[in-house]
Amino acid sequence: MLSGDNVSPLRRGIILFTLTSTVALYALTVTIANVSLPQMQGALSATQDQIALVVTFNIVATAVATPMTGWLTARFGQRRVLLTCVATFTLATLLCGLAGSLEMLVFFRVLQGMCGAPLAPLSQSIVLASYPRSKHGTATSIFGMGVVLGPLIAPTIGGYLSEEYSWRWVFYMIVPIGMLSFLGCWAFVVEGVRGARVRLDWTGFIALSVAIACFQLLLDRGERNSWLESTEIVLEICAAALCFYIFIIHTFTADKPFLNPRLFLNRNFVLGMSLTLVFGLLNFTPMTLLPGLLQNLRGYPDGIIGLLLGARGLGTLLGFMVLFFGNKYDPRIWLILGFGLQGTSGLMMSQFDINLTTWDVASASFVQGLGTGFL
C-alpha cells in the first residue's frame, strides 16, 4: 500500500517525476491544438465556429468526466484507473491525428478529454500519498510547476510541427511520450488504499452531460443558423432545458446525487466556483480566437503564431514562480492582481486592429499569462 512514511526518497522522486510528466502531457494537449486550428479548418473544410468545437468539446468532456474520478478509484483502484486512463488517452490522441473528418476529430477529442480528465486529480492524490505531510507543500509546488510547463511549450512545438509537417503531428508527437508515461506508471506506481465503494448516480451524470453538450452546441452554432429560426437550435435548446431540469430535480430528490447540493452551502466553495467560471471565460477565449486572427487576417505562419502564444505560457511560468515564494501572503492579493492583469490583457486586445504587430500580441499574451499564473 502506498504511504508517505514507507516510500523511499528515490522512489518518491521517481513517482513525482513520472506523474508530473503525465499530467503535463495532458495539459499540453488542451492547448497544443489551438495553434493548428487554422490549418485544421482548411484541411477539414470547416467554418470558424465549427473548428472551435475541437477545443470546446475537449474542455466540456474534461469538465463532465472529472467528478467521476472518485467513483472510478473507489471501484477499480488508483493504479488500475491511472494505467487505463494513460493508455486510452494515448490511443485517443493517436486517433485524433488519424481523423479524416471534423466529426471524427471532435469525437476523438471528446474521448481524449474524458480519458485524460482523471489524470490530474488522481496523480496529485498519489503524489501526496507518497510524501509525508511535512513535505506536501514542496511536492505540490514541484507538481504544479511541471504542469505549467505543458501549456508553456505546447504552442511553440505545435506551431513548428504544423508548419513543417501538418496539424496531425501535434497529436502524433504525444503518442510515444504517452507510451513512456504508461511504462513509468506501470513500473513505479503501486496500489494505494482503496476507499469505500460508492455508487455513481448515472441519471444525474447522463442528464448533466447531455445538457452541457446541447448548450455548447447551440452556443457554437446559433449565430450561423440564425438562432431560433433554426429547427436544430430549437431542438438543442429544448434538449438542454429538459436534461438540466431532470438533473436539478433528481439532484434534490436522490439520496446520493452525482453532485451533492450541500456543497453550495459553503460560501468559500460557491465563491471559488464563481471565480473559476470567470477565469475560464477570460482564459480560453483568446486561445481560440488569436490563431485564426493571426493566420487568416495577418498571414502569420504557424511557427510564429506558436511563439507568440508561447509568450502566454512564459507569463504563466513567471507568475507561478513568484507565487512559489509569495504564497505565504494573503491569497486575496494574488486574486486581485491576477484578475487585474487579465482585465489589462483584455483591454490591450480590445485595441487590436488589422495593423497589429507581433509585440502587441506577445505583450498582451504575456500579461494574460502572468495573471493566469497568479490565479
XYZ file of C-alpha atoms in Angstrom:
375
model
C 0.000 0.000 0.000
C 1.219 3.486 -0.852
C 2.094 5.611 2.168
C 4.374 8.604 2.558
C 6.123 7.002 5.527
C 7.152 3.766 3.815
C 8.253 5.102 0.412
C 11.969 5.715 -0.108
C 13.108 9.223 -1.135
C 14.331 7.912 -4.507
C 11.027 6.226 -5.264
C 9.139 9.366 -4.203
C 11.183 11.410 -6.647
C 10.576 8.949 -9.479
C 6.815 8.871 -8.767
C 6.697 12.674 -8.642
C 8.611 12.998 -11.928
C 6.527 10.327 -13.676
C 3.135 11.693 -12.622
C 4.126 15.320 -13.182
C 5.210 14.413 -16.718
C 1.964 12.533 -17.280
C -0.232 15.453 -16.221
C 1.971 17.935 -18.110
C 1.405 15.797 -21.201
C -2.361 16.021 -20.717
C -2.192 19.768 -20.061
C -0.195 20.096 -23.265
C -2.969 18.501 -25.342
C -5.523 21.038 -24.063
C -3.631 23.923 -25.688
C -1.396 22.402 -28.376
C -4.238 22.097 -30.886
C -5.093 25.816 -30.682
C -2.193 26.991 -32.793
C -3.147 24.498 -35.538
C -6.834 25.447 -35.696
C -6.495 27.485 -38.935
C -4.724 24.599 -40.681
C -7.329 22.121 -39.382
C -10.060 24.461 -40.591
C -8.677 24.446 -44.119
C -7.849 20.734 -44.221
C -11.279 19.675 -42.925
C -13.290 22.363 -44.792
C -14.719 23.711 -41.548
C -16.006 27.141 -40.563
C -14.614 29.219 -37.696
C -17.347 28.157 -35.295
C -17.151 24.512 -36.365
C -13.408 24.195 -35.831
C -13.813 25.774 -32.378
C -15.605 22.552 -31.371
C -12.194 20.834 -31.405
C -11.260 22.916 -28.366
C -14.570 23.484 -26.613
C -15.823 19.891 -26.623
C -12.494 18.649 -25.273
C -12.854 21.052 -22.343
C -16.527 20.139 -21.840
C -15.676 16.420 -21.780
C -12.955 17.072 -19.217
C -15.310 19.082 -17.005
C -18.043 16.439 -17.105
C -15.756 13.434 -16.556
C -13.595 14.859 -13.749
C -16.195 14.251 -10.955
C -16.178 10.545 -11.882
C -12.607 10.167 -10.580
C -13.667 9.384 -7.015
C -16.104 6.693 -8.094
C -13.612 5.118 -10.506
C -10.800 4.923 -7.955
C -13.090 3.564 -5.239
C -14.383 0.859 -7.555
C -11.264 -0.146 -9.503
C -8.290 1.225 -7.537
C -5.888 4.098 -8.198
C -3.259 2.184 -10.123
C -5.690 0.426 -12.446
C -7.567 3.647 -13.224
C -4.315 5.554 -13.790
C -2.916 2.958 -16.215
C -6.214 2.674 -18.074
C -6.565 6.436 -18.410
C -2.998 6.900 -19.674
C -3.404 4.072 -22.206
C -6.803 5.185 -23.533
C -5.737 8.839 -23.555
C -2.693 7.946 -25.688
C -4.847 5.867 -28.051
C -7.418 8.677 -28.362
C -4.600 11.111 -29.167
C -3.364 8.832 -31.950
C -6.899 8.606 -33.345
C -7.147 12.417 -33.300
C -4.168 12.528 -35.631
C -5.693 9.881 -37.910
C -9.150 11.539 -38.064
C -10.347 12.093 -41.605
C -13.283 14.405 -40.894
C -14.253 17.150 -38.468
C -16.883 14.915 -36.861
C -14.345 12.176 -36.141
C -11.796 14.666 -34.829
C -14.327 16.197 -32.426
C -15.423 12.724 -31.293
C -11.855 11.627 -30.553
C -11.143 14.957 -28.793
C -14.137 14.239 -26.552
C -12.734 10.761 -25.868
C -9.333 12.312 -25.199
C -10.835 14.758 -22.695
C -12.846 12.083 -20.878
C -9.891 9.691 -20.622
C -7.491 12.420 -19.542
C -9.820 14.078 -17.007
C -8.959 11.782 -14.043
C -5.210 12.150 -14.576
C -4.745 15.476 -12.761
C -6.715 14.765 -9.545
C -5.575 11.144 -9.416
C -1.900 11.976 -9.973
C -1.947 14.691 -7.339
C -3.595 12.297 -4.887
C -0.896 9.669 -5.487
C 1.893 12.251 -5.168
C 0.533 13.465 -1.816
C 0.153 9.877 -0.604
C 3.806 9.225 -1.499
C 5.133 12.077 0.650
C 4.813 12.694 4.392
C 2.548 15.579 5.329
C 5.517 17.804 6.200
C 6.646 17.737 2.546
C 3.255 18.146 0.886
C 3.867 21.830 0.169
C 7.143 21.186 -1.648
C 5.752 18.223 -3.606
C 2.650 20.178 -4.659
C 4.753 23.134 -5.794
C 7.007 20.942 -7.948
C 3.966 19.119 -9.316
C 2.260 22.410 -10.197
C 5.401 23.873 -11.768
C 5.718 20.841 -14.012
C 2.088 21.045 -15.081
C 2.580 24.686 -16.088
C 5.361 23.643 -18.494
C 2.818 21.837 -20.713
C 0.920 24.962 -21.836
C 4.247 26.824 -21.944
C 5.872 24.671 -24.605
C 2.706 23.468 -26.368
C 2.089 26.450 -28.714
C 5.740 26.684 -29.776
C 6.069 22.973 -30.542
C 2.620 22.797 -32.121
C 3.331 25.772 -34.371
C 6.634 24.303 -35.574
C 5.163 20.862 -36.293
C 2.149 22.316 -38.114
C 4.348 24.491 -40.296
C 6.970 21.848 -41.101
C 4.683 18.815 -41.398
C 0.928 19.108 -40.779
C -1.590 19.603 -37.979
C -1.719 15.840 -37.447
C 1.758 15.868 -35.947
C 0.634 17.915 -32.940
C -1.139 14.704 -31.919
C 1.367 12.168 -33.228
C 4.210 13.668 -31.155
C 2.298 12.936 -27.930
C 1.901 9.207 -28.614
C 5.468 7.990 -27.844
C 5.639 10.209 -24.745
C 2.296 8.786 -23.629
C 3.655 5.268 -24.035
C 6.686 6.154 -21.887
C 4.366 7.617 -19.250
C 2.384 4.379 -19.218
C 5.556 2.340 -18.685
C 6.676 4.685 -15.896
C 3.324 4.461 -14.117
C 3.244 0.685 -14.522
C 6.770 0.296 -13.105
C 6.709 2.699 -10.167
C 3.139 3.389 -9.036
C 1.694 0.825 -6.622
C -1.873 0.425 -5.467
C -2.989 2.843 -2.758
C -5.564 2.428 -0.043
C -8.892 1.882 -1.767
C -11.783 3.947 -0.461
C -15.219 2.645 0.377
C -17.392 1.542 -2.518
C -19.580 4.360 -3.820
C -22.444 4.278 -6.293
C -22.322 6.538 -9.335
C -25.535 8.420 -9.984
C -25.881 7.596 -13.671
C -29.130 9.538 -14.066
C -27.545 12.751 -12.842
C -24.332 12.148 -14.777
C -26.056 11.484 -18.123
C -28.564 14.333 -17.691
C -25.801 16.842 -16.896
C -23.588 15.594 -19.744
C -26.351 15.903 -22.357
C -27.443 19.316 -21.014
C -23.921 20.746 -21.222
C -23.272 19.230 -24.674
C -26.523 20.630 -26.113
C -25.916 24.026 -24.540
C -22.411 24.144 -26.002
C -23.691 23.138 -29.442
C -26.360 25.824 -29.541
C -23.820 28.456 -28.495
C -21.350 27.336 -31.170
C -23.884 27.013 -33.986
C -26.566 29.541 -33.055
C -25.133 32.578 -34.825
C -24.535 30.745 -38.103
C -28.006 29.131 -38.027
C -29.895 32.346 -37.152
C -30.730 31.162 -33.634
C -34.458 30.495 -33.116
C -35.115 30.445 -36.865
C -33.272 27.114 -36.982
C -35.043 23.867 -36.071
C -31.704 22.417 -34.912
C -31.128 25.254 -32.437
C -34.687 24.996 -31.082
C -34.253 21.243 -30.555
C -30.920 21.796 -28.803
C -32.491 24.419 -26.511
C -35.327 22.035 -25.649
C -32.975 19.110 -25.028
C -30.636 21.222 -22.879
C -33.526 22.649 -20.836
C -35.178 19.238 -20.360
C -31.977 17.474 -19.312
C -30.968 20.300 -16.988
C -34.450 20.213 -15.426
C -34.110 16.455 -14.887
C -30.654 16.977 -13.379
C -31.861 19.664 -10.932
C -34.967 17.731 -9.802
C -33.006 14.489 -9.475
C -30.210 16.225 -7.549
C -32.599 17.477 -4.873
C -34.599 14.229 -4.581
C -31.967 11.463 -4.878
C -30.278 10.041 -1.781
C -26.792 10.225 -3.293
C -26.837 12.563 -6.313
C -23.997 12.983 -8.807
C -23.187 16.415 -7.335
C -24.038 16.995 -3.686
C -26.056 20.269 -3.456
C -24.961 20.739 0.167
C -21.566 21.776 -1.171
C -23.151 25.056 -2.233
C -23.963 25.913 1.381
C -20.251 26.602 1.811
C -19.632 30.269 0.977
C -15.973 29.793 0.029
C -16.862 26.910 -2.287
C -19.505 28.971 -4.110
C -17.147 31.940 -4.364
C -14.376 29.693 -5.652
C -16.620 28.177 -8.309
C -17.778 31.654 -9.383
C -14.198 32.870 -9.727
C -13.300 29.716 -11.655
C -16.189 30.370 -14.059
C -14.983 33.924 -14.713
C -11.404 32.700 -15.047
C -12.436 30.134 -17.656
C -14.298 32.758 -19.674
C -11.257 35.034 -19.696
C -8.649 32.327 -20.141
C -9.800 30.256 -23.105
C -11.338 32.863 -25.407
C -8.056 34.371 -26.713
C -6.536 30.903 -27.075
C -9.238 30.034 -29.624
C -9.578 33.350 -31.457
C -5.975 34.556 -31.799
C -4.612 31.785 -34.109
C -7.360 32.421 -36.689
C -6.869 36.176 -36.456
C -3.110 35.963 -36.928
C -3.173 33.498 -39.821
C -6.308 34.467 -41.739
C -6.059 38.251 -41.416
C -2.335 38.835 -40.988
C -0.852 35.823 -42.786
C 1.463 34.732 -39.966
C 2.997 31.231 -40.374
C 2.160 28.625 -37.755
C 5.660 28.728 -36.278
C 5.450 32.452 -35.488
C 1.916 32.053 -34.104
C 3.221 29.337 -31.780
C 5.984 31.610 -30.490
C 3.547 34.479 -29.902
C 1.151 32.244 -27.982
C 4.117 30.789 -26.116
C 4.589 34.230 -24.520
C 1.421 33.478 -22.572
C 2.970 30.318 -21.144
C 6.113 32.263 -20.253
C 3.988 34.717 -18.268
C 2.228 31.834 -16.526
C 5.553 30.294 -15.554
C 6.793 33.604 -14.156
C 3.562 34.064 -12.196
C 3.872 30.589 -10.750
C 7.485 31.208 -9.732
C 6.517 34.456 -7.989
C 3.692 32.659 -6.207
C 6.085 29.917 -5.101
C 7.682 32.490 -2.788
C 4.631 34.692 -2.272
C 2.020 32.112 -1.237
C 2.582 32.970 2.423
C 0.769 36.260 1.867
C -2.997 36.795 1.767
C -4.306 34.914 -1.325
C -6.762 37.759 -1.963
C -3.808 39.894 -3.018
C -2.883 37.443 -5.773
C -6.508 37.017 -6.849
C -6.905 40.784 -7.236
C -3.600 41.050 -9.100
C -4.456 38.083 -11.311
C -7.879 39.328 -12.361
C -6.469 42.848 -12.742
C -3.832 41.545 -15.164
C -6.466 39.515 -17.025
C -8.542 42.691 -17.403
C -5.492 44.650 -18.536
C -4.747 41.996 -21.144
C -8.343 42.157 -22.376
C -8.082 45.946 -22.670
C -4.878 45.558 -24.698
C -6.532 43.028 -27.010
C -9.575 45.270 -27.468
C -7.238 47.737 -29.207
C -6.172 45.179 -31.833
C -6.819 46.111 -35.445
C -5.570 44.925 -38.818
C -2.249 46.714 -38.225
C -1.391 44.857 -35.005
C 2.263 43.920 -34.527
C 3.990 40.889 -33.072
C 4.816 42.976 -29.980
C 1.118 43.772 -29.479
C 0.200 40.085 -29.451
C 3.199 38.907 -27.424
C 2.833 41.572 -24.725
C -0.930 41.022 -24.327
C -0.398 37.257 -24.169
C 2.381 37.627 -21.603
C 0.256 39.856 -19.360
C -2.637 37.407 -19.554
C -0.317 34.509 -18.758
C 1.096 36.343 -15.742
C -2.439 36.834 -14.442
C -3.152 33.168 -15.073
C -0.105 32.176 -13.004
C -1.322 34.235 -10.053
C -4.887 32.937 -10.308
